[in-house]
Coordinates of C-alpha atoms and ligand atoms in Angstrom, one line a residue:
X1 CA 25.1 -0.4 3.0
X2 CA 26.6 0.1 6.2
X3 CA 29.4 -1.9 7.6
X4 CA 27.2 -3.7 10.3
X5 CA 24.7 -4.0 7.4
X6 CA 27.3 -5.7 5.1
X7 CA 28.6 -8.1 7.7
X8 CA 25.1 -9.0 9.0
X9 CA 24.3 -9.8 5.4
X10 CA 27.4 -11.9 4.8
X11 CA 26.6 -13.8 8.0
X12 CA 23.2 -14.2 7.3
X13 CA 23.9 -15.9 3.5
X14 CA 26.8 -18.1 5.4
X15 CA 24.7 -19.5 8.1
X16 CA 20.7 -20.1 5.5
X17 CA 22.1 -19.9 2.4
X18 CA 21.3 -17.2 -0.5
X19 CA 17.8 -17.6 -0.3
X20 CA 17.8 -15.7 3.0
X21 CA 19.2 -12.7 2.3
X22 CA 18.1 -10.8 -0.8
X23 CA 20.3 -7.8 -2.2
X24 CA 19.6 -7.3 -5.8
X25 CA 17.6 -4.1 -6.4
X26 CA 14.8 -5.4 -8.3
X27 CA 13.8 -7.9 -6.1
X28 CA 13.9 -5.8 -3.3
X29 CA 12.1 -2.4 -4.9
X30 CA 8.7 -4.0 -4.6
X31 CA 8.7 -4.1 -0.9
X32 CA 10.0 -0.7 0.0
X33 CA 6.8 1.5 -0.7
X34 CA 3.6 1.0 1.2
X35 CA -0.3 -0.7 -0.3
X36 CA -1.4 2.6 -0.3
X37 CA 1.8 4.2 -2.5
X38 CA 2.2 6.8 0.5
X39 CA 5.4 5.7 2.2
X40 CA 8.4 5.2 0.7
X41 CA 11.4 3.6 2.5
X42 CA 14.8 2.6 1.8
X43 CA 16.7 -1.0 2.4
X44 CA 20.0 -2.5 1.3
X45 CA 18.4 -5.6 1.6
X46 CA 15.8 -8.5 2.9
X47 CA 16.5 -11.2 4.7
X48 CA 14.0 -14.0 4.7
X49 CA 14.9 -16.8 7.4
X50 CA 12.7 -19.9 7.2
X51 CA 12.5 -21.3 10.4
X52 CA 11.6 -19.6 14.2
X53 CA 15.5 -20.8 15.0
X54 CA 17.1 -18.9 11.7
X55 CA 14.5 -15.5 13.1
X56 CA 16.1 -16.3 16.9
X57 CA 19.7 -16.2 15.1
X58 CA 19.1 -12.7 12.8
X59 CA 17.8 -10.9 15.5
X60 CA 20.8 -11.8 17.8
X61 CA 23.2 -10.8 15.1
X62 CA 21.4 -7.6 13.9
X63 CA 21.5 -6.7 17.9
X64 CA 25.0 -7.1 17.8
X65 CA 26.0 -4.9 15.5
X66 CA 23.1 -2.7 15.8
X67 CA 20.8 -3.3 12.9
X68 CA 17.1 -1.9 12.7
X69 CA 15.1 -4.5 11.2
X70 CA 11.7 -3.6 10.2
X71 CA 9.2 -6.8 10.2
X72 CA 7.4 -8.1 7.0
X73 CA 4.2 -9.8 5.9
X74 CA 2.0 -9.4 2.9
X75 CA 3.1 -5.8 2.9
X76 CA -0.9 -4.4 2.9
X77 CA -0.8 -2.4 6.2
X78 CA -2.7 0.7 5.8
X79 CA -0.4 2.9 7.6
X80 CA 2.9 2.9 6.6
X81 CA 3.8 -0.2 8.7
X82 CA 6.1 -2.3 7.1
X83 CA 7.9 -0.1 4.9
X84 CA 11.2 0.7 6.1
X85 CA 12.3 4.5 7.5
X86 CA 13.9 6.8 3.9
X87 CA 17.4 6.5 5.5
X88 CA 18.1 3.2 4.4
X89 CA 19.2 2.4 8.0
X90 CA 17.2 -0.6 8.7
X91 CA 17.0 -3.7 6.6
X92 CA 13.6 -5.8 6.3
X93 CA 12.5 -8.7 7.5
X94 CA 10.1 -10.9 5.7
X95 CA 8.3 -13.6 7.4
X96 CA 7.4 -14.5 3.7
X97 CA 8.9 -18.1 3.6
X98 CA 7.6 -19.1 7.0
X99 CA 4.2 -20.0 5.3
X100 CA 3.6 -23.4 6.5
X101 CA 0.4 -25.0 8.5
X102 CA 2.1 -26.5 11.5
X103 CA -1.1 -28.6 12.7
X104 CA -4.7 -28.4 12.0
X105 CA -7.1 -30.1 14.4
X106 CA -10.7 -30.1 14.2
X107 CA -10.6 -31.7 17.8
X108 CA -8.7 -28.9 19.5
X109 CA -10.4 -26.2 17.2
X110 CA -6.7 -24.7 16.7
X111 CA -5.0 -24.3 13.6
X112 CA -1.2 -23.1 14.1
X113 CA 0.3 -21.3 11.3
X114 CA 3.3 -20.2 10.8
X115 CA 3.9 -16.0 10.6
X116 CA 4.2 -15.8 6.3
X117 CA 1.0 -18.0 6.1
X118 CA -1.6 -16.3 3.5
X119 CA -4.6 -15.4 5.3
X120 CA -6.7 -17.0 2.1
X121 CA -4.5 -20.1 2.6
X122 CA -5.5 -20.3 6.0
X123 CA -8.9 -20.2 5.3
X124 CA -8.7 -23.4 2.4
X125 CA -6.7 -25.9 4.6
X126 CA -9.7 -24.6 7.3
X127 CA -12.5 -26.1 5.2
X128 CA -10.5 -29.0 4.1
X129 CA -10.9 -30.1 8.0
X130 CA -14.6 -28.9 7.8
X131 CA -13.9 -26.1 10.1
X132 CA -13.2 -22.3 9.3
X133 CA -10.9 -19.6 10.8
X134 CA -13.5 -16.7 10.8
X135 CA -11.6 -13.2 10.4
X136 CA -11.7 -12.0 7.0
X137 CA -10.7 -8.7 5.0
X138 CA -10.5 -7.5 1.5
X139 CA -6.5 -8.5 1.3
X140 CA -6.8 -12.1 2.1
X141 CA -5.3 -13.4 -0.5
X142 CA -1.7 -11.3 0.0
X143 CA -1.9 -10.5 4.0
X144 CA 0.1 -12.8 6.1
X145 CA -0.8 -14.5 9.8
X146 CA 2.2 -12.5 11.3
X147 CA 0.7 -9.4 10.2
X148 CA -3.0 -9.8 11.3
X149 CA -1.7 -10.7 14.3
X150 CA 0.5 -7.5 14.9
X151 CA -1.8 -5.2 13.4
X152 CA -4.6 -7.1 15.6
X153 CA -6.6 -7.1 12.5
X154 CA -10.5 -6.4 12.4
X155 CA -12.7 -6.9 8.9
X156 CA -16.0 -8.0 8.4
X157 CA -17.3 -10.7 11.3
X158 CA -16.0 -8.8 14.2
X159 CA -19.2 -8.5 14.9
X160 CA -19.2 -12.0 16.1
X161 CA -16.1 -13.3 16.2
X162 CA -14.0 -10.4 17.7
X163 CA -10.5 -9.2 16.0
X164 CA -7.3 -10.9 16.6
X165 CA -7.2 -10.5 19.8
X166 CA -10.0 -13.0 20.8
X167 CA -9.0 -15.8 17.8
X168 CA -5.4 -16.3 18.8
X169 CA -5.2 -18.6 21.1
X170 CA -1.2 -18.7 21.9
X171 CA 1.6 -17.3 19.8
X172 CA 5.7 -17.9 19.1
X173 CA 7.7 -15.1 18.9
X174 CA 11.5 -14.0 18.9
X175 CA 11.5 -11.0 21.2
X176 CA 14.3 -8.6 20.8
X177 CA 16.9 -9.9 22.4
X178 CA 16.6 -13.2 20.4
X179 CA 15.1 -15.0 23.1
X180 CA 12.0 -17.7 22.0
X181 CA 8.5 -16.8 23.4
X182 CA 6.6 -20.3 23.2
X183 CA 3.1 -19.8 23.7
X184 CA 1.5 -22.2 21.1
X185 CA 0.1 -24.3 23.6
X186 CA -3.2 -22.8 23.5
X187 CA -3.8 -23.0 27.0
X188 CA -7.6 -21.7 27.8
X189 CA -6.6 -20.8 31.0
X190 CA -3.5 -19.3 32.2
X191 CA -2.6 -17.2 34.9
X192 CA 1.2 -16.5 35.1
X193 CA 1.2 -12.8 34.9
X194 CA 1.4 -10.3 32.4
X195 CA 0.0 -12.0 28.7
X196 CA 3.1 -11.9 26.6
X197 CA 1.0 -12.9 23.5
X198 CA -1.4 -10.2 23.9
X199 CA 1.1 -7.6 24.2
X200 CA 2.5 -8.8 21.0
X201 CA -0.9 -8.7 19.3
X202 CA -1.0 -5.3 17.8
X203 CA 2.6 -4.0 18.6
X204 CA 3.6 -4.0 15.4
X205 CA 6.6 -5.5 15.1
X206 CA 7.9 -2.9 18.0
X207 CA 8.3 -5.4 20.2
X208 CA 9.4 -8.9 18.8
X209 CA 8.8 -10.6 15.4
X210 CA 6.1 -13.4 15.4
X211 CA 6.7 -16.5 14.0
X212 CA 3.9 -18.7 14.3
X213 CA 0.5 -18.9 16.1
X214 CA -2.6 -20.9 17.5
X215 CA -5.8 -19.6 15.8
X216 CA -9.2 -20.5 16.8
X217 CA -11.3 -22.6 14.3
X218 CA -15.0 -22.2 14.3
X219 CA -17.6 -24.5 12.7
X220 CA -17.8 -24.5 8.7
X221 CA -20.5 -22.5 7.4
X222 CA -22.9 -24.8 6.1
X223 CA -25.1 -21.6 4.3
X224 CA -24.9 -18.3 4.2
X225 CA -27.6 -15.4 2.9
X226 CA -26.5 -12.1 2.0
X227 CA -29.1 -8.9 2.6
X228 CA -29.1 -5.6 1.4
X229 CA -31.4 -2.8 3.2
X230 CA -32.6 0.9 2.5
X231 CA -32.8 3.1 5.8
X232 CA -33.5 6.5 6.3
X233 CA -30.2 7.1 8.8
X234 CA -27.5 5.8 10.7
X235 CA -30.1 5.9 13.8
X236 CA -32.3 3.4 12.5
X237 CA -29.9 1.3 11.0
X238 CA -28.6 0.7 13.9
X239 CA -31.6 -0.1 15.5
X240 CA -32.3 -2.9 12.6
X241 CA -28.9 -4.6 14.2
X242 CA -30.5 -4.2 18.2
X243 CA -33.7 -5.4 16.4
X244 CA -32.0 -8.8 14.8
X245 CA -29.5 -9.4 18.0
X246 CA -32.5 -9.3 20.1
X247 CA -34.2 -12.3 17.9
X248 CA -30.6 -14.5 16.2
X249 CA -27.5 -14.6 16.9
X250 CA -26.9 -16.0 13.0
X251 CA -25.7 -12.2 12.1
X252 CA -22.2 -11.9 11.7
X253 CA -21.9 -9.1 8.9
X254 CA -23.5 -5.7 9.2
X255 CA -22.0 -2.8 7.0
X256 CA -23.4 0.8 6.7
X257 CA -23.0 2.2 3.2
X258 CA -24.4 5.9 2.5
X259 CA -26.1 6.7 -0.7
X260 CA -23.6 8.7 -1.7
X261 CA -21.1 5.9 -1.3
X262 CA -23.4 3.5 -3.0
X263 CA -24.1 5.7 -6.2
X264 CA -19.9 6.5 -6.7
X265 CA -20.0 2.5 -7.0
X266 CA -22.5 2.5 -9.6
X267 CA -20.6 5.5 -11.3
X268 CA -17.4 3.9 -11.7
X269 CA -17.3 0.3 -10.5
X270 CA -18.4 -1.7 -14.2
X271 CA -21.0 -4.3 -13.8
X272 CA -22.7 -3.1 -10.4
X273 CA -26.1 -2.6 -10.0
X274 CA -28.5 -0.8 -7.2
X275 CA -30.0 -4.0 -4.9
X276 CA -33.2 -2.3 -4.7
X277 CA -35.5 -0.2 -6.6
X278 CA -35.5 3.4 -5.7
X279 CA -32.3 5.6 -4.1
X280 CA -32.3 5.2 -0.3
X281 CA -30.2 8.3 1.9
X282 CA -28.2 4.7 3.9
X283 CA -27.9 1.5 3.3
X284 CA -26.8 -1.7 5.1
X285 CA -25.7 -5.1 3.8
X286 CA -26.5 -7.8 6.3
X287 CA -25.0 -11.4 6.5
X288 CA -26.3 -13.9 8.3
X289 CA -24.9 -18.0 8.3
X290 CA -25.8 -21.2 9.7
X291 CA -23.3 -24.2 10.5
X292 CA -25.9 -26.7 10.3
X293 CA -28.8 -27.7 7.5
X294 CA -31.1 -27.4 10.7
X295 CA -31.8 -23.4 10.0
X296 CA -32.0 -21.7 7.0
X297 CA -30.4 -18.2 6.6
X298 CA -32.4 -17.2 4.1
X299 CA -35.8 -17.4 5.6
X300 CA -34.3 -16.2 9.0
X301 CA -33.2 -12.9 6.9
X302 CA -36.3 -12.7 5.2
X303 CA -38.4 -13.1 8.0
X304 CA -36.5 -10.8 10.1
X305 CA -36.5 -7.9 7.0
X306 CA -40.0 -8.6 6.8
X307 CA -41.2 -7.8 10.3
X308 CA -38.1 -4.9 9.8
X309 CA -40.1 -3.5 7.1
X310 CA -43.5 -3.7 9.4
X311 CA -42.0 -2.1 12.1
X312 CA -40.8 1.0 9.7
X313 CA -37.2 0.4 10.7
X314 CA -36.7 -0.2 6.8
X315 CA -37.5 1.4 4.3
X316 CA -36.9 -1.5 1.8
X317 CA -34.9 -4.4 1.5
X318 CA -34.0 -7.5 -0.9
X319 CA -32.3 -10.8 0.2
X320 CA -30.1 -12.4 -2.2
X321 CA -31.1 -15.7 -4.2
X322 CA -28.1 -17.1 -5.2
X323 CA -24.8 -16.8 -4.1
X324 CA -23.5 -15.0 -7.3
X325 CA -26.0 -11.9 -5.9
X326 CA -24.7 -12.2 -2.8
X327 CA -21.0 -12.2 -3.9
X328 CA -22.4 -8.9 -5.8
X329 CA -23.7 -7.3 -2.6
X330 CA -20.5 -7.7 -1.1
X331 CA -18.6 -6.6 -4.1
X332 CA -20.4 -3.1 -3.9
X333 CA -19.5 -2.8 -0.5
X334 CA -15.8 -4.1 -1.0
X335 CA -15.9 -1.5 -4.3
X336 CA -16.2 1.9 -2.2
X337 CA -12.4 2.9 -1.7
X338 CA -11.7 2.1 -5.3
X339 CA -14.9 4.1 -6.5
X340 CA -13.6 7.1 -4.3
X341 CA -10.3 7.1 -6.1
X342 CA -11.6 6.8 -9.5
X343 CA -13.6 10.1 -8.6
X344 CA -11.1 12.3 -7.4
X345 CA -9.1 12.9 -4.5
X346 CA -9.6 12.0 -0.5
X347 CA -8.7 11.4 3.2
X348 CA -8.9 8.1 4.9
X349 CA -9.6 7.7 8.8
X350 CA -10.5 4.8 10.2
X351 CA -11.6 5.8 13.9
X352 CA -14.3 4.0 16.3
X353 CA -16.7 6.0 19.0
X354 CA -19.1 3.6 21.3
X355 CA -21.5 1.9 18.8
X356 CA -24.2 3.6 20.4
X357 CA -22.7 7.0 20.2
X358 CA -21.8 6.5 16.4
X359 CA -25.1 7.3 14.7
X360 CA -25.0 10.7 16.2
X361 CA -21.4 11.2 15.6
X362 CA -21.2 10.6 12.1
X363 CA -24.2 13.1 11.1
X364 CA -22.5 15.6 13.8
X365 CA -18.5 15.0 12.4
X366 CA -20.0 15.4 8.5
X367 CA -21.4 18.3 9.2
X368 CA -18.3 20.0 10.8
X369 CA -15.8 18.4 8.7
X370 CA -18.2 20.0 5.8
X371 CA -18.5 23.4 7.1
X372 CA -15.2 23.9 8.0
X373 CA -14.4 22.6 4.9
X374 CA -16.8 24.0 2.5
X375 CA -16.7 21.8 -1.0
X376 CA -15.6 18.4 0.4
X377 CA -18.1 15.7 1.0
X378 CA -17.7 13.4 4.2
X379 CA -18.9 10.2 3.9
X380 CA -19.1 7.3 6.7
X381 CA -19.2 3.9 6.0
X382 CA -18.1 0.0 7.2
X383 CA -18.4 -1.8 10.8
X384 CA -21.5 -0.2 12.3
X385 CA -22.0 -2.7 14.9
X386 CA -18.3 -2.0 16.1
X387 CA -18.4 1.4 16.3
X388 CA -15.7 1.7 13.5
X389 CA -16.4 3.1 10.5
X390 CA -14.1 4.2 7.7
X391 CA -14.6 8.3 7.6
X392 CA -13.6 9.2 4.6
X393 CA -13.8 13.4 2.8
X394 CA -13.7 13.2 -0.6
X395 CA -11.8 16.8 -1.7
X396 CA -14.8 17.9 -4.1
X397 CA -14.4 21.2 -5.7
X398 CA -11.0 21.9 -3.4
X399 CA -9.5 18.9 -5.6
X400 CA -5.8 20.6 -5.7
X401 CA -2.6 19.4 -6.5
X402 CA -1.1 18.0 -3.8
X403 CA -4.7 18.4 -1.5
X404 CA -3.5 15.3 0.2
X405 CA -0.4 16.6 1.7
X406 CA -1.7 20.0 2.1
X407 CA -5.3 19.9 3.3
X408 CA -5.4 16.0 3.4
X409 CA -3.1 16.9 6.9
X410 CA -5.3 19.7 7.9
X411 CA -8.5 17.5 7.7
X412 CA -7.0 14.7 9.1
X413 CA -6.4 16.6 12.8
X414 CA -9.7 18.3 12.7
X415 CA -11.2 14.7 11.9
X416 CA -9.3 13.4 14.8
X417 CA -9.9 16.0 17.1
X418 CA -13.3 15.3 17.1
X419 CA -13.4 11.5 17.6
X420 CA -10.5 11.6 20.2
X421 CA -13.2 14.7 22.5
X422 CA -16.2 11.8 21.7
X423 CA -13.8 9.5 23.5
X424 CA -13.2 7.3 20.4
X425 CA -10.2 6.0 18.8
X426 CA -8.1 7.7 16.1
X427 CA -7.1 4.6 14.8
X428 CA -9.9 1.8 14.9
X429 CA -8.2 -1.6 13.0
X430 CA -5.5 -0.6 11.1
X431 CA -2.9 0.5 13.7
X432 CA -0.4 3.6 13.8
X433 CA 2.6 2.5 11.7
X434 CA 3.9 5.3 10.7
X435 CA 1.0 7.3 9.1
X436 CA -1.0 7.7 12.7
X437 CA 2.3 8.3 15.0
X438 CA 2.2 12.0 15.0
X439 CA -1.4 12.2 15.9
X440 CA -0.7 9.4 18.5
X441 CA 1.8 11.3 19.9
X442 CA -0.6 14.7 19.8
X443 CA -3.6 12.8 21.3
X444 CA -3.2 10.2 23.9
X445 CA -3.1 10.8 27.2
X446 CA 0.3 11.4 28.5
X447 CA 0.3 8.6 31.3
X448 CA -0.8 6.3 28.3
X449 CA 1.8 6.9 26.0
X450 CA 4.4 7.1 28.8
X451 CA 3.1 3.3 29.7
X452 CA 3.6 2.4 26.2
X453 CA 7.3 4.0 26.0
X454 CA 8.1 2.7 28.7
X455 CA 7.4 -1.3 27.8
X456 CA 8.9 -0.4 24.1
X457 CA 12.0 0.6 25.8
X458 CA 11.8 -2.3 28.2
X459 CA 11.4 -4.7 26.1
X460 CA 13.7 -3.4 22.6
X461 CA 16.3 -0.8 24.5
X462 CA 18.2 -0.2 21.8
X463 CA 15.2 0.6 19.3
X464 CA 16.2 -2.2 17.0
X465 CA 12.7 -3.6 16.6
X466 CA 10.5 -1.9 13.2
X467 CA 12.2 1.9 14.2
X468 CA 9.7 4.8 14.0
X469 CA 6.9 3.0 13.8
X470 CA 4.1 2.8 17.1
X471 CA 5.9 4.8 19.9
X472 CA 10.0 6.1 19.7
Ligands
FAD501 C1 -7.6 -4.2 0.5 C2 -7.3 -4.1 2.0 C3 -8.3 -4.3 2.9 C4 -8.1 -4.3 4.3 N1 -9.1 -4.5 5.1 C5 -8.9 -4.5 6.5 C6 -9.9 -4.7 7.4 O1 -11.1 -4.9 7.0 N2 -9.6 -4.8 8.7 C7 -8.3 -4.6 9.1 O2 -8.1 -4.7 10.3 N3 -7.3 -4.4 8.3 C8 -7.5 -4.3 7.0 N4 -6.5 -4.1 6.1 C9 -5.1 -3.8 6.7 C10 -4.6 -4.9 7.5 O3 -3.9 -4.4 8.5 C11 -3.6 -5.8 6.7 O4 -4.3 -6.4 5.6 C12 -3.0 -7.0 7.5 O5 -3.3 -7.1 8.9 C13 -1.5 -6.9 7.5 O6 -1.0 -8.1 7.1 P1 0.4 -8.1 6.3 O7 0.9 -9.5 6.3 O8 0.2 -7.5 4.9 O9 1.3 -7.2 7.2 P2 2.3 -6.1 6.8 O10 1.6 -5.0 6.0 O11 3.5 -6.7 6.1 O12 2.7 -5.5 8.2 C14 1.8 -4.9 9.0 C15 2.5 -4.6 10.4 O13 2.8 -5.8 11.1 C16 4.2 -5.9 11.3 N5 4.5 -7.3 11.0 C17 4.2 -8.1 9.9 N6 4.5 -9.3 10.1 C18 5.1 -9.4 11.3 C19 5.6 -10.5 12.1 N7 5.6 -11.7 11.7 N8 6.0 -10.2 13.4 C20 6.0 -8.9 13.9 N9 5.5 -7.9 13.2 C21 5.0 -8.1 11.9 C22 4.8 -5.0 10.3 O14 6.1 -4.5 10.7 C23 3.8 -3.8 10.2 O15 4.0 -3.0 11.3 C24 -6.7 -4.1 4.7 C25 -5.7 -3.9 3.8 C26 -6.0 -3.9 2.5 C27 -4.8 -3.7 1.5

């Protein structure tokens, strides 16, 4: 530990108590290598304030004696960006004990939370008030408010609801210099200036630490059906979505899963079974839910796969009849990352194009990624309806040691070269961190990532805020 490290330790234990500063080894381990196993940092120790006033005082006395601190959640990022930089030269902050439900008001619609709040947590004390807080992703039950907001997290009913971005209604924040950003209010309209909040929605943790905010609520689902589709290409699946948006606007989930994707499920993913009958080259699993007994998802779904199927936009298609199927729909879907791993090697990218540009794309970017690459498969699959879809190339017969660090890279650049000349986005929901920063840097336009320098610098001059993560 450094001497400002040691002293801002003993400082923080003095003013909270042990509980807010944790040094032993073991306890800290855990939280030094990335969900993914990737990244693989270094810190003498986390501190863990409980309270937006105990944050205020840490980041004060960490900016005194010059003390990165990198900003923690649930720890789940996808790129690298909460685990600390290999030097040991930052120590971590975990929002982890600020986990409490402020308010919760099914008059206002707001719920505020405070940063370490579970996501699933969130979610319970929602439908305890009969209302629901909408956004929802496969680590729910370990990924934290503060988090989702800074990553401005997507999942599954963007479609409808929007990311972060549109459900957080106001936040808190300690900005670097240890001043309080109060923005729980949840004003609707508000017109002083630049939007502090939504700067601080996605920075991860480059530009403050956020410690509590105002999420929209949305009416409880009242029922929910769960569909499962067979089309012949990405073309005409998403034509089925123009097809339904035209005719409800009860659809709020719409994933594309390729064959290929669908059968590596079946192969290693125990107690999954093909929705429909015969092998179809794309799939999509479509949600649709009500909030009142008034309308009934199920026959809308039916009804709508049924004219679907008459109009030859599908080639078949099944709606679930209990919720136990539809849970086992979604589990196939959820299953497609693990069921890549468990066959060999691959590369992740999670990039977006215009949704009406993606059919074309995907076929096109497979078909380069495979030629150039002869041996690897590329398959596309996720968020159709956002134009961001998780492109992953499975390494095949070129299934080397170390393919991830060696070719993995190689891919990676070619894969991102291609979305960034569509005009897409190299990095769709999950952020930069510290995975994406080199192709950031490679890729955006130069007046862009000037702007963005420039407000890090502005706003965290002495780099103190989550270090070599976003923009230096
Ligand atoms: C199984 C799985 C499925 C996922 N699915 C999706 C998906 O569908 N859509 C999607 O968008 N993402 C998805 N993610 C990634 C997603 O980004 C994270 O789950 C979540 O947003 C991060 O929350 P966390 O609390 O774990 O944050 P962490 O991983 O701890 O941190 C993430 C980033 O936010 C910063 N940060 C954390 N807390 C604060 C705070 N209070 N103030 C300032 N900065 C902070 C960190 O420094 C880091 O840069 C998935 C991840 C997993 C593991």
């Amino acid at each position: 530990m450094s001497n400002g490290q040691t002293s801002l330790v003993e400082e923080v234990r003095d003013r909270f108590g042990p509980k807010a500063a944790i040094t032993d080894p073991a306890d800290v381990e855990p939280w030094l290598t990335d969900w993914r196993g990737r990244f693989h940092g270094k810190a003498a120790a986390i501190l863990s304030p409980s309270s937006t006033d105990e944050v205020s005082q840490i980041v004060k006395l960490a900016g005194e004696r010059c003390v990165p601190l990198v900003p923690q959640g649930g720890n789940t990022s996808m790129v690298g960006g909460a685990t600390p930089p290999a030097d040991g030269s930052a120590l971590i902050l975990s929002l982890r004990r600020m986990n409490r439900l402020r308010s919760i008001s099914s008059e206002h619609n707001v719920a505020i939370a405070e940063a370490g709040m579970i996501l699933a947590d969130l979610h319970d004390q929602a439908t305890a008030v009969g209302r629901r807080f909408p956004l929802t992703l496969g680590a729910r039950g370990s990924c934290t408010i503060g988090g989702l907001v800074s990553t401005n997290a997507g999942g599954t009913q963007v479609l409808r609801f929007g990311t972060m971005r549109s459900l957080v209604a106001g936040l808190e924040a300690v900005l670097p210099d240890g001043s309080i950003h109060s923005g729980l209010s949840g004003l609707k309209k508000d017109n002083r200036g630049y939007n502090l909040d939504q700067l601080l929605i996605g920075a991860e943790g480059t530009l403050g630490i956020v410690t509590a905010a105002a999420l929209k609520l949305v009416p409880a689902v009242y029922a929910r059906s769960v569909g499962w589709a067979g089309v012949r290409d990405p073309k005409a699946a998403l034509a089925l979505l123009r097809d339904f948006e035209a005719k409800t606007d009860r659809i709020e989930g719409f994933e594309l899963v390729p064959g290929d994707s669908l059968q590596l499920v079946l192969n290693h993913i125990p107690g999954t079974r093909p929705p429909l009958e015969g092998a179809h080259p794309w799939n999509v699993l479509i949600e649709a839910t009500s909030a009142t007994a008034n309308s009934d998802p199920v026959e809308l779904l039916q009804s709508l796969l049924a004219g679907a199927i008459e109009a030859k936009l599908v080639e078949d298609a099944m709606v679930a009849s209990s919720e136990a199927q539809a849970e086992a729909l979604w589990r196939i879907r959820d299953s497609i990352s693990e069921a890549e791993r468990a066959e060999g090697p691959s590369t992740a990218h999670d990039i977006s194009v215009a949704v009406a540009d993606m059919p074309g794309f995907l076929l096109e970017a497979k078909r380069e990624v495979e030629r150039a690459f002869p041996g690897t498969t590329a398959s596309a699959f996720g968020h159709l309806g956002d134009g961001n879809l998780h492109f992953h190339v499975r390494a095949g017969s070129r299934a080397a040691p170390g393919w991830n660090e060696s070719e993995g890279h190689e891919i990676e650049r070619f894969i991102d070269d291609l979305v960034t000349r569509a005009g897409g986005s190299i990095s769709a929901e999950h952020g930069i961190g510290q995975m994406k920063r080199g192709e950031l840097e490679r890729l955006a336009a130069p007046g862009d990532l000037a702007a963005l320098r420039a407000i890090k610098h502005a706003l965290d001059p002495m780099g103190l805020m989550n270090p070599e993560k976003l923009v230096g």
